[in-house]
Amino acid sequence: MKRIFLSGAISNYIASGQWESRKADFRRLKNVLERKGWQVLSPVELNLRVDLPHDRCMEETMRQLAYCHAIFLMDGWEQSFGCRDELNLALSTGKEIYFENLKKYEI
């Protein structure tokens, strides 16, 4: 089964008090991708503490992304430094790239 990393903005949602609704967005998209046959790795399931420094969280998500065949970028990824870093890693390692409202990004 192919693995896909679910990438979405997180920090701004934590800071604005909208973290619970954002986690629900991650769960919803994870379910959609699993129904399409993907094994989904999600940063929400890493159980990282919300008070950890951003760079520490990114180390963990990059490690998770490295084991995936593809990345799926949730809407709003453009405003997230972390998502952009994850996209750069995916591009540099030849992973398949998907966006929430586009079918597939062709390199």
PDB file of N, CA and C in Angstrom, residues 19-94:
ATOM      1  N   TRP A  19      -7.668  24.914  17.018  1.00  0.00           N
ATOM      2  CA  TRP A  19      -6.960  23.649  16.849  1.00  0.00           C
ATOM      3  C   TRP A  19      -7.900  22.461  16.750  1.00  0.00           C
ATOM      4  N   GLU A  20      -8.943  22.420  17.555  1.00  0.00           N
ATOM      5  CA  GLU A  20      -9.854  21.269  17.524  1.00  0.00           C
ATOM      6  C   GLU A  20     -10.552  21.148  16.168  1.00  0.00           C
ATOM      7  N   SER A  21     -10.981  22.253  15.601  1.00  0.00           N
ATOM      8  CA  SER A  21     -11.636  22.181  14.285  1.00  0.00           C
ATOM      9  C   SER A  21     -10.631  21.805  13.201  1.00  0.00           C
ATOM     10  N   ARG A  22      -9.378  22.239  13.356  1.00  0.00           N
ATOM     11  CA  ARG A  22      -8.355  21.881  12.371  1.00  0.00           C
ATOM     12  C   ARG A  22      -8.045  20.387  12.432  1.00  0.00           C
ATOM     13  N   LYS A  23      -7.984  19.834  13.645  1.00  0.00           N
ATOM     14  CA  LYS A  23      -7.764  18.388  13.767  1.00  0.00           C
ATOM     15  C   LYS A  23      -8.890  17.628  13.072  1.00  0.00           C
ATOM     16  N   ALA A  24     -10.112  18.134  13.162  1.00  0.00           N
ATOM     17  CA  ALA A  24     -11.238  17.492  12.483  1.00  0.00           C
ATOM     18  C   ALA A  24     -11.040  17.525  10.970  1.00  0.00           C
ATOM     19  N   ASP A  25     -10.484  18.619  10.444  1.00  0.00           N
ATOM     20  CA  ASP A  25     -10.179  18.695   8.996  1.00  0.00           C
ATOM     21  C   ASP A  25      -9.176  17.611   8.604  1.00  0.00           C
ATOM     22  N   PHE A  26      -8.139  17.436   9.419  1.00  0.00           N
ATOM     23  CA  PHE A  26      -7.134  16.401   9.149  1.00  0.00           C
ATOM     24  C   PHE A  26      -7.785  15.009   9.163  1.00  0.00           C
ATOM     25  N   ARG A  27      -8.627  14.754  10.156  1.00  0.00           N
ATOM     26  CA  ARG A  27      -9.281  13.437  10.249  1.00  0.00           C
ATOM     27  C   ARG A  27     -10.193  13.188   9.048  1.00  0.00           C
ATOM     28  N   ARG A  28     -10.935  14.221   8.632  1.00  0.00           N
ATOM     29  CA  ARG A  28     -11.840  14.081   7.484  1.00  0.00           C
ATOM     30  C   ARG A  28     -11.054  13.718   6.221  1.00  0.00           C
ATOM     31  N   LEU A  29      -9.978  14.434   5.962  1.00  0.00           N
ATOM     32  CA  LEU A  29      -9.197  14.152   4.761  1.00  0.00           C
ATOM     33  C   LEU A  29      -8.461  12.823   4.864  1.00  0.00           C
ATOM     34  N   LYS A  30      -8.030  12.466   6.052  1.00  0.00           N
ATOM     35  CA  LYS A  30      -7.406  11.154   6.227  1.00  0.00           C
ATOM     36  C   LYS A  30      -8.386  10.054   5.838  1.00  0.00           C
ATOM     37  N   ASN A  31      -9.614  10.165   6.281  1.00  0.00           N
ATOM     38  CA  ASN A  31     -10.636   9.166   5.939  1.00  0.00           C
ATOM     39  C   ASN A  31     -10.874   9.097   4.437  1.00  0.00           C
ATOM     40  N   VAL A  32     -10.930  10.241   3.783  1.00  0.00           N
ATOM     41  CA  VAL A  32     -11.123  10.286   2.325  1.00  0.00           C
ATOM     42  C   VAL A  32      -9.979   9.565   1.624  1.00  0.00           C
ATOM     43  N   LEU A  33      -8.751   9.878   2.018  1.00  0.00           N
ATOM     44  CA  LEU A  33      -7.585   9.267   1.377  1.00  0.00           C
ATOM     45  C   LEU A  33      -7.505   7.769   1.654  1.00  0.00           C
ATOM     46  N   GLU A  34      -7.861   7.350   2.858  1.00  0.00           N
ATOM     47  CA  GLU A  34      -7.857   5.913   3.163  1.00  0.00           C
ATOM     48  C   GLU A  34      -8.888   5.179   2.314  1.00  0.00           C
ATOM     49  N   ARG A  35     -10.030   5.781   2.089  1.00  0.00           N
ATOM     50  CA  ARG A  35     -11.038   5.138   1.221  1.00  0.00           C
ATOM     51  C   ARG A  35     -10.549   5.012  -0.215  1.00  0.00           C
ATOM     52  N   LYS A  36      -9.591   5.854  -0.590  1.00  0.00           N
ATOM     53  CA  LYS A  36      -9.009   5.775  -1.934  1.00  0.00           C
ATOM     54  C   LYS A  36      -7.819   4.819  -1.987  1.00  0.00           C
ATOM     55  N   GLY A  37      -7.538   4.152  -0.860  1.00  0.00           N
ATOM     56  CA  GLY A  37      -6.498   3.128  -0.858  1.00  0.00           C
ATOM     57  C   GLY A  37      -5.140   3.554  -0.335  1.00  0.00           C
ATOM     58  N   TRP A  38      -5.012   4.754   0.195  1.00  0.00           N
ATOM     59  CA  TRP A  38      -3.740   5.220   0.726  1.00  0.00           C
ATOM     60  C   TRP A  38      -3.576   4.830   2.188  1.00  0.00           C
ATOM     61  N   GLN A  39      -2.337   4.606   2.593  1.00  0.00           N
ATOM     62  CA  GLN A  39      -1.989   4.566   4.013  1.00  0.00           C
ATOM     63  C   GLN A  39      -1.562   5.993   4.344  1.00  0.00           C
ATOM     64  N   VAL A  40      -2.279   6.652   5.227  1.00  0.00           N
ATOM     65  CA  VAL A  40      -2.080   8.076   5.485  1.00  0.00           C
ATOM     66  C   VAL A  40      -1.256   8.299   6.752  1.00  0.00           C
ATOM     67  N   LEU A  41      -0.197   9.091   6.622  1.00  0.00           N
ATOM     68  CA  LEU A  41       0.580   9.537   7.771  1.00  0.00           C
ATOM     69  C   LEU A  41       0.240  11.004   7.990  1.00  0.00           C
ATOM     70  N   SER A  42      -0.205  11.312   9.192  1.00  0.00           N
ATOM     71  CA  SER A  42      -0.675  12.656   9.513  1.00  0.00           C
ATOM     72  C   SER A  42       0.087  13.218  10.697  1.00  0.00           C
ATOM     73  N   PRO A  43       0.523  14.480  10.606  1.00  0.00           N
ATOM     74  CA  PRO A  43       1.229  15.081  11.737  1.00  0.00           C
ATOM     75  C   PRO A  43       0.349  15.189  12.985  1.00  0.00           C
ATOM     76  N   VAL A  44      -0.948  15.235  12.810  1.00  0.00           N
ATOM     77  CA  VAL A  44      -1.875  15.318  13.943  1.00  0.00           C
ATOM     78  C   VAL A  44      -1.772  14.065  14.808  1.00  0.00           C
ATOM     79  N   GLU A  45      -1.425  12.950  14.210  1.00  0.00           N
ATOM     80  CA  GLU A  45      -1.345  11.688  14.941  1.00  0.00           C
ATOM     81  C   GLU A  45       0.021  11.440  15.577  1.00  0.00           C
ATOM     82  N   LEU A  46       0.926  12.385  15.424  1.00  0.00           N
ATOM     83  CA  LEU A  46       2.235  12.251  16.057  1.00  0.00           C
ATOM     84  C   LEU A  46       2.161  12.509  17.556  1.00  0.00           C
ATOM     85  N   ASN A  47       1.058  13.094  17.995  1.00  0.00           N
ATOM     86  CA  ASN A  47       0.875  13.433  19.412  1.00  0.00           C
ATOM     87  C   ASN A  47       1.991  14.328  19.937  1.00  0.00           C
ATOM     88  N   LEU A  48       2.426  15.257  19.093  1.00  0.00           N
ATOM     89  CA  LEU A  48       3.422  16.224  19.537  1.00  0.00           C
ATOM     90  C   LEU A  48       2.746  17.250  20.442  1.00  0.00           C
ATOM     91  N   ARG A  49       3.453  17.679  21.447  1.00  0.00           N
ATOM     92  CA  ARG A  49       2.905  18.712  22.331  1.00  0.00           C
ATOM     93  C   ARG A  49       2.812  20.034  21.574  1.00  0.00           C
ATOM     94  N   VAL A  50       1.743  20.756  21.794  1.00  0.00           N
ATOM     95  CA  VAL A  50       1.558  22.021  21.080  1.00  0.00           C
ATOM     96  C   VAL A  50       2.540  23.092  21.537  1.00  0.00           C
ATOM     97  N   ASP A  51       3.229  22.873  22.652  1.00  0.00           N
ATOM     98  CA  ASP A  51       4.190  23.860  23.127  1.00  0.00           C
ATOM     99  C   ASP A  51       5.623  23.579  22.657  1.00  0.00           C
ATOM    100  N   LEU A  52       5.812  22.542  21.851  1.00  0.00           N
ATOM    101  CA  LEU A  52       7.153  22.254  21.323  1.00  0.00           C
ATOM    102  C   LEU A  52       7.562  23.329  20.331  1.00  0.00           C
ATOM    103  N   PRO A  53       8.856  23.625  20.251  1.00  0.00           N
ATOM    104  CA  PRO A  53       9.318  24.584  19.240  1.00  0.00           C
ATOM    105  C   PRO A  53       8.990  24.084  17.829  1.00  0.00           C
ATOM    106  N   HIS A  54       8.721  25.030  16.943  1.00  0.00           N
ATOM    107  CA  HIS A  54       8.333  24.701  15.571  1.00  0.00           C
ATOM    108  C   HIS A  54       9.361  23.810  14.882  1.00  0.00           C
ATOM    109  N   ASP A  55      10.655  24.108  15.066  1.00  0.00           N
ATOM    110  CA  ASP A  55      11.681  23.315  14.389  1.00  0.00           C
ATOM    111  C   ASP A  55      11.693  21.866  14.862  1.00  0.00           C
ATOM    112  N   ARG A  56      11.385  21.632  16.117  1.00  0.00           N
ATOM    113  CA  ARG A  56      11.316  20.254  16.642  1.00  0.00           C
ATOM    114  C   ARG A  56      10.147  19.494  16.011  1.00  0.00           C
ATOM    115  N   CYS A  57       9.019  20.172  15.888  1.00  0.00           N
ATOM    116  CA  CYS A  57       7.856  19.557  15.234  1.00  0.00           C
ATOM    117  C   CYS A  57       8.165  19.250  13.771  1.00  0.00           C
ATOM    118  N   MET A  58       8.855  20.173  13.109  1.00  0.00           N
ATOM    119  CA  MET A  58       9.174  19.971  11.696  1.00  0.00           C
ATOM    120  C   MET A  58      10.145  18.809  11.499  1.00  0.00           C
ATOM    121  N   GLU A  59      11.065  18.599  12.422  1.00  0.00           N
ATOM    122  CA  GLU A  59      11.961  17.442  12.325  1.00  0.00           C
ATOM    123  C   GLU A  59      11.147  16.157  12.261  1.00  0.00           C
ATOM    124  N   GLU A  60      10.151  16.066  13.113  1.00  0.00           N
ATOM    125  CA  GLU A  60       9.313  14.867  13.154  1.00  0.00           C
ATOM    126  C   GLU A  60       8.474  14.714  11.887  1.00  0.00           C
ATOM    127  N   THR A  61       7.881  15.811  11.411  1.00  0.00           N
ATOM    128  CA  THR A  61       7.047  15.680  10.207  1.00  0.00           C
ATOM    129  C   THR A  61       7.898  15.358   8.983  1.00  0.00           C
ATOM    130  N   MET A  62       9.095  15.914   8.908  1.00  0.00           N
ATOM    131  CA  MET A  62       9.976  15.611   7.774  1.00  0.00           C
ATOM    132  C   MET A  62      10.408  14.148   7.797  1.00  0.00           C
ATOM    133  N   ARG A  63      10.637  13.639   8.985  1.00  0.00           N
ATOM    134  CA  ARG A  63      10.989  12.219   9.110  1.00  0.00           C
ATOM    135  C   ARG A  63       9.832  11.352   8.612  1.00  0.00           C
ATOM    136  N   GLN A  64       8.623  11.730   8.984  1.00  0.00           N
ATOM    137  CA  GLN A  64       7.436  10.988   8.556  1.00  0.00           C
ATOM    138  C   GLN A  64       7.262  11.080   7.038  1.00  0.00           C
ATOM    139  N   LEU A  65       7.428  12.272   6.490  1.00  0.00           N
ATOM    140  CA  LEU A  65       7.296  12.480   5.051  1.00  0.00           C
ATOM    141  C   LEU A  65       8.316  11.653   4.262  1.00  0.00           C
ATOM    142  N   ALA A  66       9.503  11.493   4.809  1.00  0.00           N
ATOM    143  CA  ALA A  66      10.558  10.744   4.105  1.00  0.00           C
ATOM    144  C   ALA A  66      10.138   9.312   3.794  1.00  0.00           C
ATOM    145  N   TYR A  67       9.246   8.733   4.589  1.00  0.00           N
ATOM    146  CA  TYR A  67       8.807   7.355   4.385  1.00  0.00           C
ATOM    147  C   TYR A  67       7.604   7.234   3.459  1.00  0.00           C
ATOM    148  N   CYS A  68       7.169   8.343   2.901  1.00  0.00           N
ATOM    149  CA  CYS A  68       5.963   8.328   2.059  1.00  0.00           C
ATOM    150  C   CYS A  68       6.303   8.367   0.574  1.00  0.00           C
ATOM    151  N   HIS A  69       5.339   7.899  -0.218  1.00  0.00           N
ATOM    152  CA  HIS A  69       5.459   7.954  -1.670  1.00  0.00           C
ATOM    153  C   HIS A  69       4.926   9.269  -2.216  1.00  0.00           C
ATOM    154  N   ALA A  70       4.079   9.946  -1.432  1.00  0.00           N
ATOM    155  CA  ALA A  70       3.388  11.133  -1.923  1.00  0.00           C
ATOM    156  C   ALA A  70       3.086  12.087  -0.776  1.00  0.00           C
ATOM    157  N   ILE A  71       2.727  13.304  -1.154  1.00  0.00           N
ATOM    158  CA  ILE A  71       2.283  14.309  -0.189  1.00  0.00           C
ATOM    159  C   ILE A  71       0.948  14.865  -0.669  1.00  0.00           C
ATOM    160  N   PHE A  72       0.069  15.140   0.285  1.00  0.00           N
ATOM    161  CA  PHE A  72      -1.228  15.749   0.001  1.00  0.00           C
ATOM    162  C   PHE A  72      -1.294  17.052   0.777  1.00  0.00           C
ATOM    163  N   LEU A  73      -1.361  18.176   0.048  1.00  0.00           N
ATOM    164  CA  LEU A  73      -1.370  19.490   0.682  1.00  0.00           C
ATOM    165  C   LEU A  73      -2.797  19.997   0.825  1.00  0.00           C
ATOM    166  N   MET A  74      -3.169  20.269   2.071  1.00  0.00           N
ATOM    167  CA  MET A  74      -4.505  20.757   2.373  1.00  0.00           C
ATOM    168  C   MET A  74      -4.630  22.224   1.957  1.00  0.00           C
ATOM    169  N   ASP A  75      -5.861  22.659   1.723  1.00  0.00           N
ATOM    170  CA  ASP A  75      -6.092  24.065   1.408  1.00  0.00           C
ATOM    171  C   ASP A  75      -5.452  24.955   2.460  1.00  0.00           C
ATOM    172  N   GLY A  76      -4.870  26.066   2.015  1.00  0.00           N
ATOM    173  CA  GLY A  76      -4.209  26.997   2.915  1.00  0.00           C
ATOM    174  C   GLY A  76      -2.739  26.704   3.139  1.00  0.00           C
ATOM    175  N   TRP A  77      -2.218  25.668   2.487  1.00  0.00           N
ATOM    176  CA  TRP A  77      -0.819  25.289   2.683  1.00  0.00           C
ATOM    177  C   TRP A  77       0.137  26.434   2.342  1.00  0.00           C
ATOM    178  N   GLU A  78      -0.274  27.309   1.424  1.00  0.00           N
ATOM    179  CA  GLU A  78       0.612  28.380   0.961  1.00  0.00           C
ATOM    180  C   GLU A  78       1.004  29.344   2.078  1.00  0.00           C
ATOM    181  N   GLN A  79       0.170  29.480   3.096  1.00  0.00           N
ATOM    182  CA  GLN A  79       0.448  30.393   4.196  1.00  0.00           C
ATOM    183  C   GLN A  79       1.272  29.748   5.307  1.00  0.00           C
ATOM    184  N   SER A  80       1.679  28.522   5.128  1.00  0.00           N
ATOM    185  CA  SER A  80       2.405  27.794   6.165  1.00  0.00           C
ATOM    186  C   SER A  80       3.854  27.551   5.742  1.00  0.00           C
ATOM    187  N   PHE A  81       4.781  28.084   6.551  1.00  0.00           N
ATOM    188  CA  PHE A  81       6.200  27.823   6.278  1.00  0.00           C
ATOM    189  C   PHE A  81       6.492  26.330   6.321  1.00  0.00           C
ATOM    190  N   GLY A  82       5.900  25.631   7.271  1.00  0.00           N
ATOM    191  CA  GLY A  82       6.120  24.197   7.393  1.00  0.00           C
ATOM    192  C   GLY A  82       5.638  23.428   6.176  1.00  0.00           C
ATOM    193  N   CYS A  83       4.458  23.756   5.681  1.00  0.00           N
ATOM    194  CA  CYS A  83       3.935  23.078   4.488  1.00  0.00           C
ATOM    195  C   CYS A  83       4.823  23.344   3.279  1.00  0.00           C
ATOM    196  N   ARG A  84       5.312  24.570   3.171  1.00  0.00           N
ATOM    197  CA  ARG A  84       6.196  24.889   2.043  1.00  0.00           C
ATOM    198  C   ARG A  84       7.499  24.102   2.136  1.00  0.00           C
ATOM    199  N   ASP A  85       8.021  23.942   3.349  1.00  0.00           N
ATOM    200  CA  ASP A  85       9.224  23.121   3.534  1.00  0.00           C
ATOM    201  C   ASP A  85       8.938  21.661   3.170  1.00  0.00           C
ATOM    202  N   GLU A  86       7.775  21.169   3.585  1.00  0.00           N
ATOM    203  CA  GLU A  86       7.398  19.788   3.249  1.00  0.00           C
ATOM    204  C   GLU A  86       7.242  19.619   1.742  1.00  0.00           C
ATOM    205  N   LEU A  87       6.654  20.600   1.075  1.00  0.00           N
ATOM    206  CA  LEU A  87       6.527  20.541  -0.387  1.00  0.00           C
ATOM    207  C   LEU A  87       7.904  20.534  -1.039  1.00  0.00           C
ATOM    208  N   ASN A  88       8.823  21.362  -0.555  1.00  0.00           N
ATOM    209  CA  ASN A  88      10.179  21.382  -1.120  1.00  0.00           C
ATOM    210  C   ASN A  88      10.870  20.034  -0.966  1.00  0.00           C
ATOM    211  N   LEU A  89      10.707  19.399   0.185  1.00  0.00           N
ATOM    212  CA  LEU A  89      11.288  18.069   0.376  1.00  0.00           C
ATOM    213  C   LEU A  89      10.652  17.073  -0.597  1.00  0.00           C
ATOM    214  N   ALA A  90       9.347  17.134  -0.742  1.00  0.00           N
ATOM    215  CA  ALA A  90       8.658  16.219  -1.659  1.00  0.00           C
ATOM    216  C   ALA A  90       9.129  16.432  -3.097  1.00  0.00           C
ATOM    217  N   LEU A  91       9.277  17.688  -3.511  1.00  0.00           N
ATOM    218  CA  LEU A  91       9.754  17.984  -4.865  1.00  0.00           C
ATOM    219  C   LEU A  91      11.182  17.475  -5.067  1.00  0.00           C
ATOM    220  N   SER A  92      12.031  17.698  -4.083  1.00  0.00           N
ATOM    221  CA  SER A  92      13.445  17.321  -4.242  1.00  0.00           C
ATOM    222  C   SER A  92      13.672  15.818  -4.179  1.00  0.00           C
ATOM    223  N   THR A  93      12.709  15.075  -3.665  1.00  0.00           N
ATOM    224  CA  THR A  93      12.864  13.622  -3.573  1.00  0.00           C
ATOM    225  C   THR A  93      11.941  12.866  -4.525  1.00  0.00           C
ATOM    226  N   GLY A  94      11.285  13.589  -5.426  1.00  0.00           N
ATOM    227  CA  GLY A  94      10.505  12.951  -6.482  1.00  0.00           C
ATOM    228  C   GLY A  94       9.198  12.308  -6.038  1.00  0.00           C
TER     229      GLY A  94
END
